[in-house]
C-alpha atoms as a printed R data frame, in Angstrom:
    type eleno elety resid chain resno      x       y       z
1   ATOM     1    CA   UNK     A     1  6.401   2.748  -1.280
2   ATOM     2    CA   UNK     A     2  9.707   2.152   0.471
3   ATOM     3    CA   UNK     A     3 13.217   1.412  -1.526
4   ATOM     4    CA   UNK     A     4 16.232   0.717   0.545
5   ATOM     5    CA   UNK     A     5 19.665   1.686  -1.286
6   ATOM     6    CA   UNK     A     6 22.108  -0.293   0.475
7   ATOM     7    CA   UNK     A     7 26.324   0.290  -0.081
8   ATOM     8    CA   UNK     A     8 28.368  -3.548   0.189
9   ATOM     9    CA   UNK     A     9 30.188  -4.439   2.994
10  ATOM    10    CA   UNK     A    10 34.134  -3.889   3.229
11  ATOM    11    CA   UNK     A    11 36.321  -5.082   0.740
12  ATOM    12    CA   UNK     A    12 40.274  -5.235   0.848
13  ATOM    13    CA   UNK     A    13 40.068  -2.298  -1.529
14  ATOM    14    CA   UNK     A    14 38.356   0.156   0.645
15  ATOM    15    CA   UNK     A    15 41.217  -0.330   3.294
16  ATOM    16    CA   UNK     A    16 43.833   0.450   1.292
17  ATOM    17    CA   UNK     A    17 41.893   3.321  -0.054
18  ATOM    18    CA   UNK     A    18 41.984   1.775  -4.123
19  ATOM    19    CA   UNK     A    19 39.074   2.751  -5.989
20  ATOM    20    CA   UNK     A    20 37.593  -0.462  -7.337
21  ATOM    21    CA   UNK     A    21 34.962   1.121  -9.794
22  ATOM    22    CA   UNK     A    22 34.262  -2.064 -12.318
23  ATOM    23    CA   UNK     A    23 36.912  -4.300 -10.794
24  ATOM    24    CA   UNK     A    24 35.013  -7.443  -8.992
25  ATOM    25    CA   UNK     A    25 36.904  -7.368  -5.933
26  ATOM    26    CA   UNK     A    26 35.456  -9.767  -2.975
27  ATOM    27    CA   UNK     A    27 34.479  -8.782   0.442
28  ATOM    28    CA   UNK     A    28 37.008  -9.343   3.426
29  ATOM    29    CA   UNK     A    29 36.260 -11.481   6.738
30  ATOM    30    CA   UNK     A    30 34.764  -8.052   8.518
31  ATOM    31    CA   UNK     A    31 32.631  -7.310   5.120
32  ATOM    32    CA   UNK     A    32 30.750 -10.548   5.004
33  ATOM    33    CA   UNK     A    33 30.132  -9.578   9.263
34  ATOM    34    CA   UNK     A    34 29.029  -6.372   7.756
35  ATOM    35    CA   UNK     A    35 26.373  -7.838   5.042
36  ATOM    36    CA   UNK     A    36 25.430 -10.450   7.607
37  ATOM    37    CA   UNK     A    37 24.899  -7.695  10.482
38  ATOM    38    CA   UNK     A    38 23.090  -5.368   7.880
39  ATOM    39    CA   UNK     A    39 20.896  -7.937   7.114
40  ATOM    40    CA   UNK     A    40 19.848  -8.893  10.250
41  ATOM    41    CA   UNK     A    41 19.037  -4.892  10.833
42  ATOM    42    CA   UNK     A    42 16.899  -5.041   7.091
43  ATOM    43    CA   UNK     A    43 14.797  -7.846   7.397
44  ATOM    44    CA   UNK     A    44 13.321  -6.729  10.461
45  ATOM    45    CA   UNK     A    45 12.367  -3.477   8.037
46  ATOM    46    CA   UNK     A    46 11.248  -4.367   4.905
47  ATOM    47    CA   UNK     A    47  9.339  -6.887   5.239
48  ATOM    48    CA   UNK     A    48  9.126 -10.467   4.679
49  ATOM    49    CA   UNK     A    49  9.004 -10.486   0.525
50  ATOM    50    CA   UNK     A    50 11.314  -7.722  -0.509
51  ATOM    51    CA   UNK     A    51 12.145  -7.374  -3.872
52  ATOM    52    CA   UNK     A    52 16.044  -7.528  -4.180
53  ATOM    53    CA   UNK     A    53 18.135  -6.444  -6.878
54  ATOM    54    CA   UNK     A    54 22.060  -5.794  -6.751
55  ATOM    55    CA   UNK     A    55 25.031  -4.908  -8.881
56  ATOM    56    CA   UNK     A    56 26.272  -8.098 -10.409
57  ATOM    57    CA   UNK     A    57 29.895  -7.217  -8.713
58  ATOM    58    CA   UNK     A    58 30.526  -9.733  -6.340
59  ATOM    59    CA   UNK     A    59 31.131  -7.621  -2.964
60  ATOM    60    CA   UNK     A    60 27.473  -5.844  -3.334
61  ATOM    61    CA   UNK     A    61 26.016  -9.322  -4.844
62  ATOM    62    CA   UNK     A    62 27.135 -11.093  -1.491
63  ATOM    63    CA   UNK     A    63 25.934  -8.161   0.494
64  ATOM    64    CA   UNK     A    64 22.638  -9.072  -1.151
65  ATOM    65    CA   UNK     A    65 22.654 -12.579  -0.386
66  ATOM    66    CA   UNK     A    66 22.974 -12.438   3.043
67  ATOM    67    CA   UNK     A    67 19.503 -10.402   2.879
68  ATOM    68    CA   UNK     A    68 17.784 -12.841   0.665
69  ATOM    69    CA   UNK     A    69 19.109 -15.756   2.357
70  ATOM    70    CA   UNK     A    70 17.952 -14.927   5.465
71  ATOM    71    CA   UNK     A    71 14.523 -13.948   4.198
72  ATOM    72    CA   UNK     A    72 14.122 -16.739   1.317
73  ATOM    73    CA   UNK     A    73 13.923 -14.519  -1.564
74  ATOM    74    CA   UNK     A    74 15.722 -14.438  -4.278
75  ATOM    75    CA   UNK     A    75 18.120 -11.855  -5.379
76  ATOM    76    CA   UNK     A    76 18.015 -10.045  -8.967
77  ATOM    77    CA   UNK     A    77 20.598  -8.300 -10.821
78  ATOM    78    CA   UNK     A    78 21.006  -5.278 -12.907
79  ATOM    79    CA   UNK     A    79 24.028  -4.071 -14.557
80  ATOM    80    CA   UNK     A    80 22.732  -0.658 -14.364
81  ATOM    81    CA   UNK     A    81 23.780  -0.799 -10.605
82  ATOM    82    CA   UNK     A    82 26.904  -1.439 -11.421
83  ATOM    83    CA   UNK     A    83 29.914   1.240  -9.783
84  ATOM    84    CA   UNK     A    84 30.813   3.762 -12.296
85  ATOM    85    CA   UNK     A    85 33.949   2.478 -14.055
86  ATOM    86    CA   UNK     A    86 37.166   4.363 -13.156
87  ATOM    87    CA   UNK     A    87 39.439   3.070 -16.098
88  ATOM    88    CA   UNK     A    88 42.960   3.707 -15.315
89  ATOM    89    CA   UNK     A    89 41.962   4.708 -11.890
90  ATOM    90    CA   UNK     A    90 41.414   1.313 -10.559
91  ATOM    91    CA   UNK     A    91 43.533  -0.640  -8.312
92  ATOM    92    CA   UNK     A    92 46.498   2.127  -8.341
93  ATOM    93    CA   UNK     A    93 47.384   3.755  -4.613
94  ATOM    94    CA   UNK     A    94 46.453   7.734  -4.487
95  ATOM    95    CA   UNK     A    95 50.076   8.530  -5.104
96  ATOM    96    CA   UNK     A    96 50.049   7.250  -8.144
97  ATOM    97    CA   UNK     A    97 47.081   8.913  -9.436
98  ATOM    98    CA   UNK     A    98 48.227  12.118  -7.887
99  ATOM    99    CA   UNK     A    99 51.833  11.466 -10.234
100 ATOM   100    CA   UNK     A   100 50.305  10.014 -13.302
101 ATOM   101    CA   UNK     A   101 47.046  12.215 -13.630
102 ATOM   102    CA   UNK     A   102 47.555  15.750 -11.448
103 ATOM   103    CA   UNK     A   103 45.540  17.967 -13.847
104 ATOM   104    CA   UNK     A   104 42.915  15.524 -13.639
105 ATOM   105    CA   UNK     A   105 42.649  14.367 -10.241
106 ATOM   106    CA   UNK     A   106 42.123  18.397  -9.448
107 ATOM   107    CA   UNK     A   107 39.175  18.201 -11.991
108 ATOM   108    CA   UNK     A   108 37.959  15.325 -10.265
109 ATOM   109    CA   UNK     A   109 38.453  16.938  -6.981
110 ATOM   110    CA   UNK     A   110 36.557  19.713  -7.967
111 ATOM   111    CA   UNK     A   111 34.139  18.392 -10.203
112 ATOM   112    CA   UNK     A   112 33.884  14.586  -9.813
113 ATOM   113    CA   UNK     A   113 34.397  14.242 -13.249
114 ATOM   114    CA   UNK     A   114 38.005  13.106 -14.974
115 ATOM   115    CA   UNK     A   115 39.119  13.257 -18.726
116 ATOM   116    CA   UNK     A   116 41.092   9.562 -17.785
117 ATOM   117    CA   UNK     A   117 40.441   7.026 -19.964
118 ATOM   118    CA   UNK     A   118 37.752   4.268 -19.448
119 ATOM   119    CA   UNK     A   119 36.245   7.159 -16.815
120 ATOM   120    CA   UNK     A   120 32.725   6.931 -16.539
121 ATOM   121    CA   UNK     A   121 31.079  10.449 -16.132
122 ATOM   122    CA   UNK     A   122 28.147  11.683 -13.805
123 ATOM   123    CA   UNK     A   123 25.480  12.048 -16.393
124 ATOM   124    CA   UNK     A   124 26.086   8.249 -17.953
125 ATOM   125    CA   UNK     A   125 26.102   6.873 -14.323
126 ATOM   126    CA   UNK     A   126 23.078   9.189 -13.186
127 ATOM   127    CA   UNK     A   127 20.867   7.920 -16.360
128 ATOM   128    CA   UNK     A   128 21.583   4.309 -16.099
129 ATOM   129    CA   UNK     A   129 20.954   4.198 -12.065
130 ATOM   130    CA   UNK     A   130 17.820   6.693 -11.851
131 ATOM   131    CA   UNK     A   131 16.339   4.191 -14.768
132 ATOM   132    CA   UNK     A   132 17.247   0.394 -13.107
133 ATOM   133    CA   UNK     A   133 15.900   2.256  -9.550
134 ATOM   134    CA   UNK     A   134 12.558   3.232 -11.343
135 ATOM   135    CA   UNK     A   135 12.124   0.529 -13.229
136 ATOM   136    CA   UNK     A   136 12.821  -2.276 -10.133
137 ATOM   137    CA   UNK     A   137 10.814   0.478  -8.316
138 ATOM   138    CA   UNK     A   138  7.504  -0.480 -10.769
139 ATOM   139    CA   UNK     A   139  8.016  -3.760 -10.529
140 ATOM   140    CA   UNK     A   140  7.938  -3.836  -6.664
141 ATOM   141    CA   UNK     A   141  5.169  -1.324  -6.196
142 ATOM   142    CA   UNK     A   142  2.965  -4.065  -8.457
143 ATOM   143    CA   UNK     A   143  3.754  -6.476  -6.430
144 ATOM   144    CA   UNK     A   144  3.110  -4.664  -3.094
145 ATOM   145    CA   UNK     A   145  7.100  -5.066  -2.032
146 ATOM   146    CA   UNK     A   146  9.305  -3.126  -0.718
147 ATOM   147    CA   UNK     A   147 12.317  -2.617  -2.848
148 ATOM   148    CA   UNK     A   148 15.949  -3.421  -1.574
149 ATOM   149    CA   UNK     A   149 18.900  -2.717  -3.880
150 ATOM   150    CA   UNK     A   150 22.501  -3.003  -3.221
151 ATOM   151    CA   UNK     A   151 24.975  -1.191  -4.935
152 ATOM   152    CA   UNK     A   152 28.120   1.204  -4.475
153 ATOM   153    CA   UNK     A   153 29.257   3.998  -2.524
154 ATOM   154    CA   UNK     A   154 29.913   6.512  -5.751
155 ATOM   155    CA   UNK     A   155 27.097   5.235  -7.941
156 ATOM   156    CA   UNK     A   156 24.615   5.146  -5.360
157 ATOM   157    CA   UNK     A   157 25.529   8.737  -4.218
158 ATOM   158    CA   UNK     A   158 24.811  10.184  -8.215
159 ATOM   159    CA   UNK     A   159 22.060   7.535  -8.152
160 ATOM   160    CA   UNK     A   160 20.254   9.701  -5.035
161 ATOM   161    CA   UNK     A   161 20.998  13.154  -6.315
162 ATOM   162    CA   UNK     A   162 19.151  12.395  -9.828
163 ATOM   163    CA   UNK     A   163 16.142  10.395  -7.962
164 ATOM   164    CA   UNK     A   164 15.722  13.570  -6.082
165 ATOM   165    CA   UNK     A   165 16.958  15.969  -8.917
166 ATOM   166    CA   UNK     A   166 19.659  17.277  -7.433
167 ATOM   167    CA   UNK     A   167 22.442  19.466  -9.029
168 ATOM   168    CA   UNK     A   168 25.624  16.595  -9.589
169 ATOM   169    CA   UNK     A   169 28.079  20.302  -9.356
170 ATOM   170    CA   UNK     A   170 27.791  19.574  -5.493
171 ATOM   171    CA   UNK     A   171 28.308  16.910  -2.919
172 ATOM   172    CA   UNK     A   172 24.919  17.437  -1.498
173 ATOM   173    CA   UNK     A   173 23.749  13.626  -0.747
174 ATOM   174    CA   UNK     A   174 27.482  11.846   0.970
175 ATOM   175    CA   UNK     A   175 28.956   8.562   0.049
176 ATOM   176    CA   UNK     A   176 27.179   5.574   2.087
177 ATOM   177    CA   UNK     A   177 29.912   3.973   4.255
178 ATOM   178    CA   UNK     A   178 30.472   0.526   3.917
179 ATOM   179    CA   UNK     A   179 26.631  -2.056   4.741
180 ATOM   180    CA   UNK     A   180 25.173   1.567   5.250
181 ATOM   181    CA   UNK     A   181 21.778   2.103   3.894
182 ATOM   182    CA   UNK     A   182 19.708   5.059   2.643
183 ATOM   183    CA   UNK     A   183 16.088   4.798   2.973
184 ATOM   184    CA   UNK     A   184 13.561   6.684   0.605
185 ATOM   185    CA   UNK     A   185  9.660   6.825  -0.050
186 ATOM   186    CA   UNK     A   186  8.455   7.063  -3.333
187 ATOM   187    CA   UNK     A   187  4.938   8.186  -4.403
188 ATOM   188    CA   UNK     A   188  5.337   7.780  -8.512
189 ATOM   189    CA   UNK     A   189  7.900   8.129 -10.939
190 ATOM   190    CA   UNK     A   190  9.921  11.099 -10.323
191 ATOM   191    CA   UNK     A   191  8.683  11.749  -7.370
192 ATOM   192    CA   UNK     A   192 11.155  10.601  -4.257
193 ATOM   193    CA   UNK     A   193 12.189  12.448  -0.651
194 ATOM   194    CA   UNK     A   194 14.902  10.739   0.951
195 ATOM   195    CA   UNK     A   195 13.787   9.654   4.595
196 ATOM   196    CA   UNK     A   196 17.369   8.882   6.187
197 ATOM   197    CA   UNK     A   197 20.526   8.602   4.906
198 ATOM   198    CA   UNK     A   198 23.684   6.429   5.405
199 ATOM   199    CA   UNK     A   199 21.817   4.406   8.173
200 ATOM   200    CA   UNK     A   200 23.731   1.330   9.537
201 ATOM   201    CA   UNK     A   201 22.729  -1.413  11.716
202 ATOM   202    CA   UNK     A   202 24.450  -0.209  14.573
203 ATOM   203    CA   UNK     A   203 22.781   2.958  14.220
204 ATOM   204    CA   UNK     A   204 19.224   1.855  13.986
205 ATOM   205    CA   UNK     A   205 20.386  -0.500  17.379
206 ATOM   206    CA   UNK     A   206 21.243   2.704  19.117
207 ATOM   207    CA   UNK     A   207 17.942   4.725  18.312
């Protein structure tokens, strides 16, 4: 079967380079173009029932509206798909994390891991995504679906390396840029090769 993973469109957040983690920040005027464009780009792809299932944070539930809207289907949500939290992290400019926290912005650097509190860690965020994606995964292979499931650019990256078993140590799989989409097949539980990655609408217009 085929599962789209598909990042939310631009927030105010991402251009001011603020890590938004479990902060519900909206999407601007060019990220609702984004989820509408992506969209348009999807439906052509996976069919006319997808199952769709999103973060319950607003900028990747919109993203997954604009899907389901256009296709009449309804759009679930998970809290599993949820970014990983970034505690203190959140909403403060890069200089300030680099003044408050510059031990542990190194370890995160290195790592992608932080000892900041209210910071999530790979192996939490990696159990609770590769679970929601198999389980929404059953649910649309019994129902002959494809499965579409918006999320976030960090989550969604661990998400992908533990669907595919990857060592978290490295940045093998990249972040998905903002409405980008990766595409994957999977055969049974555990068992997932990752077709194309950070695909966007303008990409798939080009080929």
């Amino acid at each position: 079967m085929q599962v789209f993973l598909v990042r939310h469109g631009q927030t105010q957040w991402n251009v001011e380079g603020l890590l938004q983690g479990s902060s519900d920040v909206p999407l601007t005027d060019l990220g609702r173009e984004q989820a509408e464009t992506a969209a348009a780009a999807l439906a052509i792809r996976v069919g006319e029932a997808p199952l769709i299932v999103a973060s319950p944070l607003e900028r990747a539930l919109h993203t997954a509206h604009a899907l389901g809207d256009r296709l009449g289907v309804d759009v679930h949500t998970d809290d599993r798909l949820r970014e990983r939290a970034y505690g203190a992290w959140e909403g403060i400019t890069p200089e300030e994390r680099e003044a408050g926290w510059p031990e542990e912005v190194v370890m995160w650097k290195t790592h992608g891991d932080a000892p900041v509190e209210g910071f999530e860690n790979h192996d939490i965020v990696q159990a609770r995504m590769v679970a929601g994606l198999e389980d929404w995964a059953d649910q649309a292979e019994a129902a002959g679906s494809t499965l579409v499931a918006f999320a976030h650019g960090s989550c969604l990256r661990v998400g992908i390396h533990g669907l595919l078993d990857l060592p978290l140590e490295h940045r093998t799989i990249g972040n998905l840029g903002n409405a980008a989409w990766a595409q994957l097949t999977r055969r049974s539980r555990g068992d997932w090769t990752l077709e194309r990655h950070h695909v966007t609408a303008a990409t798939v217009a080009a080929a």
